[in-house]
PDB file of C-alpha atoms in Angstrom:
ATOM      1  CA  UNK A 183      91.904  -6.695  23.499  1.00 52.00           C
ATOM      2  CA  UNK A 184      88.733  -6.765  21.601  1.00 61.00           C
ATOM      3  CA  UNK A 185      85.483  -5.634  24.052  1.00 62.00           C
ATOM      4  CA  UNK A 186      81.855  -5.668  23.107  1.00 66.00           C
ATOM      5  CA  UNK A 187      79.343  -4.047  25.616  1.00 71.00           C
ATOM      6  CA  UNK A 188      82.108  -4.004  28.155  1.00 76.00           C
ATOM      7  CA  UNK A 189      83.056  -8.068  27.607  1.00 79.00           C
ATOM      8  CA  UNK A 190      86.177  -9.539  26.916  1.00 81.00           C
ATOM      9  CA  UNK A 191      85.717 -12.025  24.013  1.00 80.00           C
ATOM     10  CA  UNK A 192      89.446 -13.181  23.985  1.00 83.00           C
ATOM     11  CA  UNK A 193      88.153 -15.370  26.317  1.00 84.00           C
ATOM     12  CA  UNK A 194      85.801 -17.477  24.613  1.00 85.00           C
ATOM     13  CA  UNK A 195      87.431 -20.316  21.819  1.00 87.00           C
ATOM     14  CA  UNK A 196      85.059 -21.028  18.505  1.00 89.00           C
ATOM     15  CA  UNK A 197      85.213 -24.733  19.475  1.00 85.00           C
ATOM     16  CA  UNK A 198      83.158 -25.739  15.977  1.00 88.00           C
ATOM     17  CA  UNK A 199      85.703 -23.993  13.959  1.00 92.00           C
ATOM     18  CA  UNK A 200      89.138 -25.127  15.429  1.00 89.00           C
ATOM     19  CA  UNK A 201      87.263 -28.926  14.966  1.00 86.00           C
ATOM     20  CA  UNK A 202      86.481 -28.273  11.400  1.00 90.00           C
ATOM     21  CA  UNK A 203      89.552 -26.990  10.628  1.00 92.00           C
ATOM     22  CA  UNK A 204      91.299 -29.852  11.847  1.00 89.00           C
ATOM     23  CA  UNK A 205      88.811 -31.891   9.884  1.00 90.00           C
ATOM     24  CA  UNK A 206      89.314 -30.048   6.651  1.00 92.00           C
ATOM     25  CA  UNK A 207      93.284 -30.234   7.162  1.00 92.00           C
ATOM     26  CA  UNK A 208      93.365 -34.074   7.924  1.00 91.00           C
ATOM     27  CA  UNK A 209      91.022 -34.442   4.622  1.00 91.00           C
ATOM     28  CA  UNK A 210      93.743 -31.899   2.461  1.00 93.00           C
ATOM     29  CA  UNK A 211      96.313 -34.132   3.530  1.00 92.00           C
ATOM     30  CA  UNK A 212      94.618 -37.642   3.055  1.00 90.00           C
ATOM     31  CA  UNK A 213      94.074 -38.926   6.961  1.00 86.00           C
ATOM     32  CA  UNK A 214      90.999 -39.668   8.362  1.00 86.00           C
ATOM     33  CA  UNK A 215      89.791 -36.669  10.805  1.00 80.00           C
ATOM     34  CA  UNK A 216      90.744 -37.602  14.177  1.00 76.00           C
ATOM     35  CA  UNK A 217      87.917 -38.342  16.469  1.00 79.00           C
ATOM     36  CA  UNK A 218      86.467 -35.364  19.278  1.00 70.00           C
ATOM     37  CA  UNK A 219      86.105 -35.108  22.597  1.00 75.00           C
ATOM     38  CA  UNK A 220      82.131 -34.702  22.898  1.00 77.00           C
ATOM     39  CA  UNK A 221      81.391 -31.271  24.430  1.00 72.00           C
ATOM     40  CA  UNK A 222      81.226 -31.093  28.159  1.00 78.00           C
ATOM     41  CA  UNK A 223      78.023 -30.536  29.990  1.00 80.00           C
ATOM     42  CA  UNK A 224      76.857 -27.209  30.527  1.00 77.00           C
ATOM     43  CA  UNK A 225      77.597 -25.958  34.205  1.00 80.00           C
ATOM     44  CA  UNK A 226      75.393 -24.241  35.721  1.00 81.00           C
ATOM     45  CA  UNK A 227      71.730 -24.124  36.959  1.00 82.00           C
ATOM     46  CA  UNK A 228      69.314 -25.679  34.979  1.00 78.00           C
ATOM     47  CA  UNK A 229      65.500 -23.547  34.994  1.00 82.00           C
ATOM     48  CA  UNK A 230      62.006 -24.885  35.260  1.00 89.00           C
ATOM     49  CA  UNK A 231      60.594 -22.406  32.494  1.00 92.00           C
ATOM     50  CA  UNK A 232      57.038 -23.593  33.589  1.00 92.00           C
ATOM     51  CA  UNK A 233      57.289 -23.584  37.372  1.00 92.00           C
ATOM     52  CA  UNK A 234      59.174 -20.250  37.196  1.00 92.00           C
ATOM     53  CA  UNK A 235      55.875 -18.803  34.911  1.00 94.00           C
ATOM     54  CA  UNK A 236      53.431 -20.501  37.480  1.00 94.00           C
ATOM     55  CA  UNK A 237      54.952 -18.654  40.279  1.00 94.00           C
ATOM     56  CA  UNK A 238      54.912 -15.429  38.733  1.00 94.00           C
ATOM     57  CA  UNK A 239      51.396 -15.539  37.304  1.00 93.00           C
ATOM     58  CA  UNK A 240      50.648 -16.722  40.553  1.00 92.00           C
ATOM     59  CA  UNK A 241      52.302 -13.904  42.740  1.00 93.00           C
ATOM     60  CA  UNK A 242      51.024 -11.482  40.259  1.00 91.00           C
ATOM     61  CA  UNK A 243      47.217 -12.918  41.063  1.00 89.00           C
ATOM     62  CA  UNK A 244      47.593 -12.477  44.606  1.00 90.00           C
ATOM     63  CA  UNK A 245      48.922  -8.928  44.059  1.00 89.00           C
ATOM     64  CA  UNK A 246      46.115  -7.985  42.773  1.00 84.00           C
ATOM     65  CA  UNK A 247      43.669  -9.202  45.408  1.00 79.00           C
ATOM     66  CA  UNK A 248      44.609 -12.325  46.846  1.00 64.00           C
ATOM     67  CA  UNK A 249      42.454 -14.062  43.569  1.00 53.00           C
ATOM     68  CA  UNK A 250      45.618 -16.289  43.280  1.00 45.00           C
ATOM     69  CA  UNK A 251      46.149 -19.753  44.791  1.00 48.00           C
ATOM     70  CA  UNK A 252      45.701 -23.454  43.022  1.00 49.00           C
ATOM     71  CA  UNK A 253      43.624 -23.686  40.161  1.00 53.00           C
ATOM     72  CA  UNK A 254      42.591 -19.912  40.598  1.00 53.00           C
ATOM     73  CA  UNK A 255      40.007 -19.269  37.941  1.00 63.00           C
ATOM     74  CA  UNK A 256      39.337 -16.200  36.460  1.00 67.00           C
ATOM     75  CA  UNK A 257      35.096 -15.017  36.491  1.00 75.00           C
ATOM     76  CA  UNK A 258      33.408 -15.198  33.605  1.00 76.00           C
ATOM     77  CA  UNK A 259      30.474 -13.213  32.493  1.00 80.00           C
ATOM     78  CA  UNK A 260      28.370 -12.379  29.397  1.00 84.00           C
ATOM     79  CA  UNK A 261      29.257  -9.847  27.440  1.00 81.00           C
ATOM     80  CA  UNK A 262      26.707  -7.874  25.831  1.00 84.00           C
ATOM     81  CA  UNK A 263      27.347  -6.505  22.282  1.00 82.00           C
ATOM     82  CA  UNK A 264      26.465  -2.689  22.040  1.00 82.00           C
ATOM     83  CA  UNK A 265      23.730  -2.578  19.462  1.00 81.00           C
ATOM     84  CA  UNK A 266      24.979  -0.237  15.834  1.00 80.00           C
ATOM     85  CA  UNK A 267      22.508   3.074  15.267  1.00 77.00           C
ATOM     86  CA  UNK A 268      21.190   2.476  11.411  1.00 76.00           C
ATOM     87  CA  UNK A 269      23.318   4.626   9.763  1.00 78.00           C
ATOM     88  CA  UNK A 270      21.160   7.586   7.739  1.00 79.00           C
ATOM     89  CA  UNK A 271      21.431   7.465   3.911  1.00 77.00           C
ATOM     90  CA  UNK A 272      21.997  10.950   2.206  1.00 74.00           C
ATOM     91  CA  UNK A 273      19.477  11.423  -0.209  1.00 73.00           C
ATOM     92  CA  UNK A 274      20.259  10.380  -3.842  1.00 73.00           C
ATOM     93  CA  UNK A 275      20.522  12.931  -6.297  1.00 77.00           C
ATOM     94  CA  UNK A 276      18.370  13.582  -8.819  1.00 76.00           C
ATOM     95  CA  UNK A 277      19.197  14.519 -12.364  1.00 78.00           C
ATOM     96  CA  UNK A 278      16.358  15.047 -14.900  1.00 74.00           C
ATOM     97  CA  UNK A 279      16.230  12.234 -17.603  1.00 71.00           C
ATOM     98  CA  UNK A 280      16.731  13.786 -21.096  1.00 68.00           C
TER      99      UNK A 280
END
C-alpha cells in the first residue's frame, strides 16, 4: 500500500504511460499502434473563476461598510507628496596647498 499525505495512490492508473507503452511495443514488433479511446470527460462541477472572485470582492466590500454593490467604485483623492528638507552639506575640508 503506498500512502502520501494520508492518500491511497494504488488507486489512480498513469493512463499516458500504459498508452505509450502499448505504442512503443506495437512499434518494437512492427504493427501499427492501435487506436485510443479519447479520455472521458471530467466529472464533476465545473467553476466560474470570475463570478466566484466577483462575489467575494463583493462580500468583502460590504463587510467593510456596505461600500459594495454593482459597479461599486472606490473614492479617489489627491495625494499630496510630502515635500524633502534640503539635506545640510558638511563642510569640505581644507588642506593647505603646498
Amino acid at each position: 500500500m503506498d500512502a502520501i499525505g494520508g492518500t491511497d495512490i494504488c488507486q489512480y492508473r498513469d493512463q499516458y504511460r500504459e498508452a505509450m507503452e502499448a505504442v512503443i511495443e506495437a512499434k518494437a514488433e512492427g504493427h501499427a499502434p492501435a487506436e485510443t479511446e479519447a479520455p472521458a470527460e471530467p466529472k464533476g462541477k465545473v467553476v466560474d473563476l470570475m463570478s466566484a472572485l466577483q462575489d467575494s470582492v463583493r462580500a468583502a466590500k460590504q463587510a467593510r461598510g456596505g461600500e459594495g454593490g454593482e459597479g461599486g467604485e472606490g473614492k479617489v483623492r489627491e495625494m499630496r507628496l510630502k515635500k524633502k528638507a534640503p539635506t545640510k552639506m558638511a563642510p569640505a575640508n581644507k588642506r593647505p596647498a603646498f
